[in-house]
XYZ file of C-alpha atoms in Angstrom:
607
model
C 4.980 30.889 34.684
C 7.061 33.960 33.790
C 8.026 35.145 30.304
C 11.516 36.121 31.469
C 14.063 34.348 29.164
C 16.331 33.301 32.017
C 13.401 31.908 34.006
C 12.062 30.160 30.903
C 15.421 28.476 30.300
C 15.561 27.387 33.950
C 12.016 25.983 33.795
C 12.887 24.042 30.644
C 15.996 22.633 32.347
C 13.905 21.504 35.320
C 11.316 19.961 33.007
C 14.003 18.078 31.058
C 15.504 16.689 34.269
C 12.097 15.416 35.380
C 11.404 13.908 31.957
C 14.773 12.191 31.713
C 14.209 10.778 35.192
C 10.923 9.251 34.028
C 8.812 11.460 36.303
C 6.187 12.086 33.656
C 3.318 13.021 35.955
C 5.530 15.664 37.565
C 6.419 17.046 34.111
C 2.723 17.344 33.316
C 2.037 19.116 36.616
C 5.077 21.382 36.246
C 4.089 22.397 32.700
C 0.495 23.211 33.624
C -0.471 26.733 32.638
C 2.655 27.425 30.599
C 2.705 28.955 27.123
C 6.289 27.873 26.427
C 6.206 25.540 23.383
C 9.234 23.581 24.595
C 7.573 22.782 27.926
C 4.298 21.986 26.183
C 6.168 19.525 23.955
C 7.647 17.885 27.073
C 4.137 17.653 28.487
C 2.864 16.039 25.260
C 5.715 13.520 25.331
C 4.936 12.783 28.975
C 1.267 12.168 28.169
C 2.438 9.784 25.428
C 4.764 7.934 27.806
C 1.921 7.468 30.306
C -0.469 6.127 27.655
C -2.705 9.219 27.465
C -2.484 9.319 23.692
C -5.615 11.383 23.037
C -4.366 14.195 25.273
C -0.897 14.021 23.730
C -2.417 14.150 20.235
C -4.565 17.173 21.085
C -1.627 19.045 22.612
C 0.665 18.297 19.671
C -1.957 19.438 17.163
C -2.261 22.727 19.079
C 1.514 23.139 18.888
C 1.513 22.360 15.157
C -1.036 25.113 14.601
C 1.438 27.489 16.255
C 4.482 26.053 14.437
C 3.266 24.271 11.259
C 6.785 24.136 9.785
C 8.242 22.116 12.685
C 9.308 18.729 11.314
C 9.838 17.291 14.777
C 6.355 18.197 16.003
C 4.916 16.252 13.069
C 7.171 13.270 13.814
C 6.161 13.304 17.511
C 2.501 13.387 16.437
C 3.245 10.413 14.174
C 4.583 8.479 17.176
C 1.363 9.180 19.074
C -0.884 8.269 16.141
C 0.833 4.897 15.678
C -1.229 3.762 18.670
C -4.560 4.538 16.972
C -4.199 5.107 13.217
C -1.042 3.964 11.410
C -2.168 5.540 8.130
C -2.482 8.941 9.790
C 0.875 8.354 11.472
C 2.487 7.662 8.091
C 1.025 10.923 6.758
C 2.562 12.841 9.659
C 5.956 11.236 9.073
C 5.715 12.100 5.380
C 4.955 15.722 6.281
C 7.893 15.748 8.697
C 10.227 14.495 5.953
C 9.003 17.082 3.456
C 9.871 19.749 6.024
C 13.186 18.143 6.972
C 14.512 15.245 4.862
C 17.120 14.493 7.561
C 14.678 13.937 10.427
C 16.056 10.546 11.455
C 13.163 9.656 13.763
C 10.657 10.266 10.981
C 12.803 8.368 8.470
C 13.099 5.319 10.702
C 9.448 5.186 11.762
C 8.130 5.980 8.261
C 10.177 3.204 6.631
C 9.173 0.816 9.417
C 5.464 1.499 8.861
C 5.782 1.063 5.103
C 7.610 -2.245 5.530
C 4.974 -3.437 8.005
C 2.294 -2.673 5.386
C 4.321 -4.548 2.722
C 4.849 -1.304 0.797
C 8.414 -2.346 0.018
C 8.962 -0.035 -2.948
C 7.708 2.958 -0.998
C 10.140 2.237 1.855
C 13.303 2.188 -0.281
C 13.923 5.997 -0.453
C 13.645 6.319 3.352
C 15.907 3.309 3.885
C 18.450 4.787 1.481
C 18.410 8.070 3.415
C 18.958 6.237 6.710
C 21.947 4.410 5.259
C 23.343 7.689 3.921
C 22.863 9.547 7.225
C 23.821 6.861 9.748
C 25.240 3.899 7.797
C 24.289 1.357 10.460
C 24.989 -2.219 9.353
C 21.445 -3.302 10.259
C 19.992 -0.519 8.079
C 22.211 -1.589 5.178
C 20.999 -5.180 5.518
C 17.346 -4.088 5.703
C 17.794 -2.054 2.528
C 19.510 -5.017 0.824
C 16.685 -7.362 1.798
C 14.066 -4.900 0.527
C 15.864 -4.351 -2.778
C 16.064 -8.104 -3.353
C 12.378 -8.575 -2.582
C 11.327 -5.928 -5.129
C 13.446 -7.520 -7.850
C 16.583 -5.384 -7.627
C 19.180 -7.913 -6.346
C 22.043 -6.362 -8.335
C 21.666 -3.157 -6.315
C 21.626 -5.166 -3.087
C 24.859 -6.930 -4.135
C 26.539 -3.616 -4.963
C 25.443 -2.192 -1.623
C 26.924 -5.140 0.256
C 30.250 -4.964 -1.593
C 30.431 -1.218 -0.983
C 29.800 -1.526 2.757
C 31.153 -4.943 3.749
C 33.280 -6.258 0.876
C 32.581 -9.020 -1.611
C 33.947 -11.930 0.442
C 32.058 -11.320 3.698
C 28.803 -13.174 4.203
C 25.305 -12.342 5.417
C 21.868 -13.844 4.881
C 20.836 -10.827 2.810
C 23.921 -10.928 0.571
C 23.490 -14.629 -0.213
C 19.767 -14.161 -0.918
C 20.678 -11.367 -3.355
C 23.290 -13.550 -5.069
C 20.726 -16.343 -5.422
C 18.112 -13.952 -6.841
C 20.720 -12.683 -9.327
C 21.329 -16.366 -10.293
C 24.924 -16.274 -9.071
C 24.375 -19.745 -7.630
C 28.029 -20.810 -7.493
C 29.127 -17.856 -5.385
C 25.994 -18.101 -3.226
C 26.760 -21.759 -2.507
C 30.441 -21.141 -1.729
C 29.738 -18.257 0.656
C 26.829 -19.981 2.432
C 28.895 -23.166 2.939
C 31.745 -21.119 4.387
C 29.280 -19.295 6.641
C 27.671 -22.580 7.779
C 31.058 -24.082 8.665
C 32.058 -20.884 10.487
C 28.986 -20.089 12.579
C 26.711 -23.180 12.287
C 23.654 -21.050 11.485
C 21.049 -23.339 9.883
C 19.879 -20.470 7.638
C 23.241 -20.650 5.859
C 22.833 -24.416 5.508
C 19.430 -23.901 3.902
C 20.847 -21.285 1.529
C 23.733 -23.535 0.486
C 21.377 -26.435 -0.273
C 19.028 -24.235 -2.301
C 21.954 -22.870 -4.337
C 23.209 -26.415 -4.938
C 19.709 -27.493 -6.043
C 19.746 -24.709 -8.642
C 23.139 -25.898 -9.935
C 22.805 -29.681 -9.636
C 19.353 -31.010 -8.605
C 20.469 -34.664 -8.510
C 23.510 -33.871 -6.393
C 21.412 -31.670 -4.118
C 19.075 -34.590 -3.405
C 21.906 -36.504 -1.727
C 23.136 -33.372 0.069
C 19.662 -32.662 1.468
C 19.291 -36.220 2.742
C 22.713 -36.155 4.373
C 22.099 -32.742 5.977
C 18.691 -33.766 7.383
C 20.144 -37.011 8.815
C 22.965 -35.070 10.481
C 20.570 -32.518 11.962
C 18.321 -35.298 13.270
C 21.266 -37.068 14.908
C 22.359 -33.794 16.533
C 18.814 -33.141 17.786
C 18.587 -29.830 15.942
C 14.992 -28.827 15.161
C 13.851 -25.285 14.468
C 11.864 -23.340 11.896
C 14.789 -23.293 9.473
C 15.191 -27.084 9.666
C 11.491 -27.353 8.838
C 12.085 -25.114 5.798
C 15.016 -27.321 4.729
C 12.831 -30.418 4.942
C 10.086 -28.775 2.879
C 12.648 -27.641 0.269
C 13.814 -31.242 0.045
C 10.241 -32.412 -0.535
C 9.815 -29.837 -3.313
C 13.076 -31.016 -4.884
C 11.850 -34.633 -4.828
C 8.671 -33.516 -6.557
C 10.698 -31.597 -9.152
C 12.761 -34.724 -9.845
C 9.599 -36.790 -10.261
C 10.162 -38.843 -7.099
C 6.526 -38.550 -6.013
C 6.498 -41.584 -3.709
C 9.520 -40.330 -1.775
C 8.106 -36.802 -1.639
C 4.766 -38.072 -0.328
C 6.479 -40.162 2.360
C 8.647 -37.280 3.538
C 5.696 -34.895 3.501
C 3.573 -37.383 5.447
C 6.266 -37.499 8.150
C 6.489 -33.720 8.094
C 2.721 -33.344 8.520
C 2.871 -35.217 11.825
C 4.367 -32.118 13.428
C 3.460 -29.331 10.973
C -0.179 -29.278 9.853
C 0.060 -26.208 7.618
C -2.683 -26.004 4.899
C 0.009 -25.388 2.263
C 1.670 -28.705 3.168
C -1.672 -30.511 2.947
C -2.332 -28.892 -0.429
C 0.961 -30.251 -1.712
C 0.070 -33.672 -0.255
C -3.173 -33.674 -2.268
C -1.252 -32.790 -5.420
C 1.223 -35.632 -4.819
C -1.636 -38.099 -4.319
C -3.075 -36.953 -7.636
C 0.318 -37.353 -9.359
C 0.444 -40.926 -7.988
C -3.085 -41.470 -9.397
C -4.615 -41.878 -5.946
C -7.689 -39.886 -6.954
C -9.891 -40.764 -3.985
C -7.167 -39.817 -1.499
C -6.478 -36.525 -3.304
C -10.198 -35.762 -3.467
C -10.553 -36.375 0.276
C -7.640 -34.069 1.158
C -8.907 -31.293 -1.119
C -12.423 -31.449 0.334
C -11.119 -31.470 3.885
C -9.021 -28.393 3.182
C -11.950 -26.560 1.624
C -14.180 -27.345 4.594
C -11.506 -26.156 7.017
C -10.672 -22.928 5.198
C -14.152 -21.886 4.084
C -15.762 -22.425 7.477
C -13.101 -20.441 9.351
C -13.878 -16.789 10.025
C -10.223 -15.734 9.892
C -9.120 -17.782 6.876
C -6.905 -16.094 4.301
C -8.994 -15.402 1.144
C -5.898 -15.842 -1.028
C -5.325 -19.309 0.429
C -8.994 -20.148 -0.134
C -8.620 -19.040 -3.751
C -5.502 -21.194 -4.170
C -7.053 -24.359 -2.709
C -10.301 -24.024 -4.692
C -8.454 -23.354 -7.958
C -6.191 -26.382 -7.400
C -9.227 -28.556 -6.601
C -10.991 -27.430 -9.787
C -7.823 -28.173 -11.730
C -7.765 -31.674 -10.232
C -11.455 -32.273 -10.995
C -11.021 -31.039 -14.564
C -8.667 -33.934 -15.305
C -11.296 -36.559 -14.417
C -14.678 -34.835 -14.932
C -16.475 -32.844 -17.622
C -16.899 -29.101 -17.163
C -20.606 -29.571 -16.448
C -19.823 -32.152 -13.755
C -17.161 -29.906 -12.240
C -19.668 -27.044 -11.979
C -22.190 -29.274 -10.240
C -19.636 -30.655 -7.767
C -18.217 -27.191 -6.977
C -21.735 -25.830 -6.461
C -22.595 -28.580 -3.976
C -19.315 -28.253 -2.035
C -19.074 -24.439 -1.882
C -22.706 -23.302 -1.676
C -22.879 -23.908 2.139
C -20.291 -21.125 2.489
C -21.818 -17.858 1.171
C -18.541 -15.943 1.097
C -17.585 -13.850 -1.945
C -14.696 -16.213 -2.725
C -16.863 -19.349 -2.752
C -19.782 -17.752 -4.594
C -17.479 -16.297 -7.262
C -15.775 -19.649 -7.836
C -19.141 -21.344 -8.317
C -19.908 -18.666 -10.902
C -16.553 -19.263 -12.590
C -17.206 -23.007 -12.772
C -20.617 -22.465 -14.416
C -19.080 -19.918 -16.797
C -16.449 -22.470 -17.865
C -19.260 -24.959 -18.411
C -21.074 -22.488 -20.677
C -24.027 -21.909 -18.292
C -23.855 -18.116 -18.436
C -27.203 -17.398 -16.775
C -26.225 -19.442 -13.714
C -22.733 -17.935 -13.794
C -24.207 -14.431 -13.752
C -26.513 -15.359 -10.874
C -23.690 -16.741 -8.677
C -21.382 -13.821 -9.461
C -24.169 -11.390 -8.587
C -24.625 -13.200 -5.267
C -20.901 -12.717 -4.626
C -21.359 -9.005 -5.378
C -24.224 -8.796 -2.892
C -22.169 -10.641 -0.274
C -19.245 -8.185 -0.541
C -19.396 -5.253 -2.944
C -15.587 -5.063 -3.145
C -14.343 -8.664 -3.430
C -17.531 -10.000 -4.961
C -17.970 -6.868 -7.068
C -14.602 -7.421 -8.716
C -15.628 -10.939 -9.745
C -19.021 -9.741 -10.992
C -17.504 -6.853 -12.979
C -14.968 -9.226 -14.537
C -17.713 -11.628 -15.576
C -19.733 -8.769 -17.093
C -16.724 -7.568 -19.091
C -16.006 -11.083 -20.357
C -19.665 -11.454 -21.292
C -19.659 -8.228 -23.289
C -22.015 -6.347 -20.944
C -19.800 -3.274 -20.625
C -22.645 -0.985 -19.574
C -23.479 -3.072 -16.492
C -19.756 -3.537 -15.820
C -19.330 0.242 -15.739
C -22.346 0.571 -13.416
C -20.860 -2.002 -11.047
C -17.481 -0.226 -10.992
C -19.273 3.077 -10.366
C -21.071 1.657 -7.324
C -17.868 0.124 -5.960
C -15.893 3.346 -6.394
C -18.627 5.505 -4.887
C -18.878 3.365 -1.758
C -15.231 2.402 -1.186
C -13.822 4.273 1.807
C -10.632 2.462 2.804
C -7.583 3.236 0.679
C -6.749 -0.480 0.538
C -10.199 -1.186 -0.988
C -9.757 1.604 -3.528
C -6.408 0.138 -4.554
C -7.958 -3.346 -4.806
C -10.608 -2.057 -7.224
C -7.970 -0.175 -9.218
C -5.820 -3.297 -9.453
C -8.754 -5.248 -10.915
C -9.470 -2.490 -13.453
C -5.903 -1.812 -14.574
C -4.199 -5.181 -14.070
C -7.038 -7.711 -14.389
C -7.152 -10.007 -17.391
C -10.481 -8.510 -18.488
C -8.832 -5.110 -19.229
C -11.729 -3.157 -17.724
C -9.657 0.025 -18.126
C -10.621 -0.041 -21.815
C -14.079 1.099 -20.705
C -13.259 4.816 -20.685
C -15.725 5.867 -17.993
C -14.616 3.088 -15.640
C -10.980 4.089 -16.136
C -11.733 7.773 -15.505
C -13.684 6.953 -12.329
C -10.717 5.008 -10.950
C -8.284 7.809 -11.800
C -10.495 10.364 -10.071
C -10.904 8.185 -6.971
C -7.183 7.434 -6.705
C -6.398 11.089 -7.262
C -8.635 12.072 -4.334
C -6.472 10.048 -1.912
C -3.043 10.436 -3.540
C -1.310 11.325 -0.275
C -2.436 8.052 1.329
C -1.718 5.679 -1.563
C 0.907 2.965 -1.297
C 3.610 2.840 -3.959
C 1.483 0.223 -5.785
C -1.515 2.552 -5.657
C 0.532 5.431 -7.014
C 1.811 3.245 -9.821
C -1.764 2.282 -10.721
C -2.745 5.957 -10.783
C 0.273 6.620 -12.990
C -0.801 3.756 -15.270
C -4.262 5.298 -15.499
C -2.745 8.586 -16.627
C -0.651 6.684 -19.183
C -3.755 5.012 -20.644
C -5.506 8.394 -20.745
C -2.487 9.985 -22.436
C -2.542 7.345 -25.177
C -6.309 7.771 -25.628
C -5.912 11.551 -25.855
C -3.120 11.170 -28.401
C -5.358 9.034 -30.610
C -8.117 11.674 -30.323
C -5.555 14.367 -31.268
C -6.223 16.070 -27.916
C -2.576 16.966 -27.506
C -2.877 19.310 -24.523
C -4.687 16.671 -22.456
C -2.138 14.092 -23.590
C 0.757 16.242 -22.332
C -1.000 16.992 -19.050
C -1.674 13.268 -18.425
C 1.976 12.417 -19.132
C 3.212 15.036 -16.687
C 0.671 13.970 -14.047
C 1.631 10.312 -14.504
C 5.340 11.043 -14.098
C 4.568 13.149 -11.023
C 2.836 10.341 -9.092
C 5.076 7.494 -10.314
C 6.880 5.911 -7.329
C 10.648 5.554 -7.086
C 10.707 1.822 -7.898
C 7.703 1.047 -10.135
C 6.986 -2.595 -10.926
C 5.584 -2.367 -14.455
C 5.866 1.078 -16.001
C 8.721 3.576 -16.296
C 9.216 7.259 -16.989
C 10.363 6.163 -20.456
C 6.814 4.997 -21.248
C 5.564 8.574 -20.864
C 8.510 9.964 -22.800
C 7.668 7.621 -25.687
C 4.114 8.994 -25.769
C 5.417 12.562 -25.646
C 7.834 11.781 -28.495
C 4.959 10.457 -30.608
C 2.944 13.570 -29.755
C 5.758 15.922 -30.787
C 5.932 14.132 -34.119
C 2.246 14.700 -34.814
C 1.373 18.107 -33.398
C 1.225 21.035 -35.826
C 0.670 23.810 -33.284
C 0.612 23.539 -29.506
C 0.217 25.470 -26.289
C 2.579 24.813 -23.349
C 0.352 23.398 -20.599
C 2.799 24.109 -17.761
C 3.135 27.809 -18.593
C -0.628 28.194 -18.766
C -1.066 26.495 -15.417
C 1.557 28.719 -13.819
C -0.085 31.831 -15.221
C -3.482 30.735 -13.935
C -2.050 30.031 -10.481
C -0.252 33.374 -10.386
C -3.450 35.185 -11.389
C -5.481 33.323 -8.786
C -2.830 34.000 -6.131
C -2.785 37.678 -7.025
C -6.563 37.886 -6.803
C -6.805 36.106 -3.452
C -3.828 37.800 -1.775
C -4.355 41.480 -2.731
C -7.145 42.260 -0.275
C -5.920 45.636 0.988
C -9.187 47.272 -0.123
C -11.158 45.151 2.396
C -11.486 46.219 6.009
C -10.471 43.889 8.867
C -13.855 42.146 9.275
C -14.350 41.732 5.518
C -10.865 40.216 5.209
C -11.701 37.834 8.066
C -14.836 36.650 6.227
C -12.924 36.177 2.948
C -10.121 34.180 4.575
C -12.599 32.047 6.564
C -14.587 31.190 3.427
C -11.433 30.391 1.481
C -10.327 27.978 4.203
C -13.721 26.312 4.838
C -15.176 26.639 1.294
C -18.671 27.351 2.647
C -20.269 28.957 5.718
C -23.686 30.045 6.919
C -24.718 33.393 8.340
C -24.736 31.857 11.850
C -21.193 30.534 11.336
C -19.947 33.995 10.417
C -21.744 35.560 13.379
C -19.646 33.353 15.650
C -16.455 34.245 13.784
C -17.073 38.004 13.743
C -18.896 38.134 17.094
C -21.579 40.385 15.610
C -25.110 40.037 14.208
C -24.334 42.419 11.306
C -23.044 39.637 9.043
C -25.317 40.350 6.058
C -24.201 43.954 5.775
C -20.516 43.041 6.113
C -20.765 40.328 3.436
C -22.674 42.578 1.037
C -20.037 45.289 1.459
C -17.271 42.732 0.821
C -19.010 41.408 -2.314
C -19.411 44.932 -3.684
C -15.721 45.739 -3.157
C -14.643 42.431 -4.715
C -16.834 43.101 -7.760
C -15.261 46.536 -8.172
C -11.840 44.901 -8.376
C -12.990 42.183 -10.807
C -12.785 39.357 -8.273
C -15.629 36.826 -8.261
C -14.438 34.226 -5.772
C -17.286 34.555 -3.231
C -20.918 33.687 -4.032
C -24.225 33.448 -2.207
C -25.616 29.905 -2.243
C -29.158 30.653 -1.091
C -30.821 30.574 2.317
C -30.910 27.668 4.774
C -32.032 27.012 8.339
C -28.953 28.868 9.622
C -29.451 31.945 7.464
C -27.808 32.860 4.175
C -25.175 30.471 2.818
C -21.934 31.802 1.306
C -19.297 29.854 -0.638
C -15.760 30.251 -1.954
C -15.630 29.205 -5.620
C -11.909 29.536 -6.303
C -9.534 26.574 -6.747
């Protein structure tokens, strides 16, 4: 194709017409051989539309190398990567938003991915930006729902009043009112909404608000509502939720016989493990021990033998069963029973719970053995249990060794965050082991860009602990650096810590320090010096500059690598000349690292 501007514009117009008409294969054919970035982007989008994601990804990455500051290229690459790697897609959307905070495609897809991964706090800034830029009602409601779920219902209420007025109704507004304990207004609005549109969600919300205000009165209202729905033949997921809420209310009021009857009827059509767990608890409350025991054991068999069972649900059922057994058996008997029931299922959850039962019974050697088996079964899930046991037992050295192994071998960001959660938020307070804490901080810091908002908050918490430790050691410079680093990674809506926590530490520091050095100024000076050293290369010739830049980018290269880059066999002489010139100018950023199978090895040692 020609480089003539008029012809290029015409070709782009033709390509756009083909693309808009859905003729993607023709776009690909038409764009073949072109160097026009706009046509190449159309070709990449056409490959994406036809399902050739690998080709689209490769083409977009080539375009990004040509135009790294293009926000929209990064967002298009994010769309492609959603089909293979959602974490990488999220990174591309984040890059797109750094380049252009008003890239609406990136905002929408980035917030959607975060919500899908349950990173609710991380999604709030993007949702806010969408509301500010487009103000779509559905975006406002999504932001309201997210704010309520992260414990900020007052903001959700204010958002609704600002956009829709205080007397209009929506599911999200009523949920926010309920979470803010404005039960009277929640009940009034939901009743008005139910009478107006006959949406069973509003009926459920009105009954739940009434139950918070008047449990006894709500019992009658629930019964009346369920009878009316049954007569009208209405049965959907919301009606099932209403029935379960009624059962929970009966339990709260102490009407265990009624609750068991209603739940038994409910289980005929809804055999959810959570319902059966509640049924076992009701049997126990009615002192039907054998029946409760049978239900608990059946649930454990079902959940522990299933390959796709939820570990959290397994944990819940086993803990409830142990609680039930503890009311009728000694701790030694409970340990024996749990061992017999769970030992056929060598999963980390089951093995760790056997260890916990023996620990409660005072049999520490057996507890250690079962926890170690859990560790061997799964070094993440079982390792957390084993490390916790070691910390409780006072074996901090072995606990640190276990954490070290887990951190060294964890690859997935989710696993790294799981380990960090156990160290920083677990009841054993493993973070008080300094080396374990520092290992977690280093590991989280190595994947900062891919951390969820919870992961970033844990990293921030680690810096806060380190700041306090440094303050007590009178290492004031490290204390200040940790405070600044912790504030830097803290997410927008943290769950447990605030910027104020770091400011309190800094205030204490300022009250103690006698003489100090500003850490930010020093860092800036170091960066400026390093930048000056690495950018002022006018004394190097073209090939020497090429070697320097290549080593800076790749950190290390062999003689054979540089031969390919320079297209010459005279690499040794060129490198020696470069090293001599750098030494003359006081720059020591390139070093020889010995000789390997591919010739001499050179490395860049700057930061």
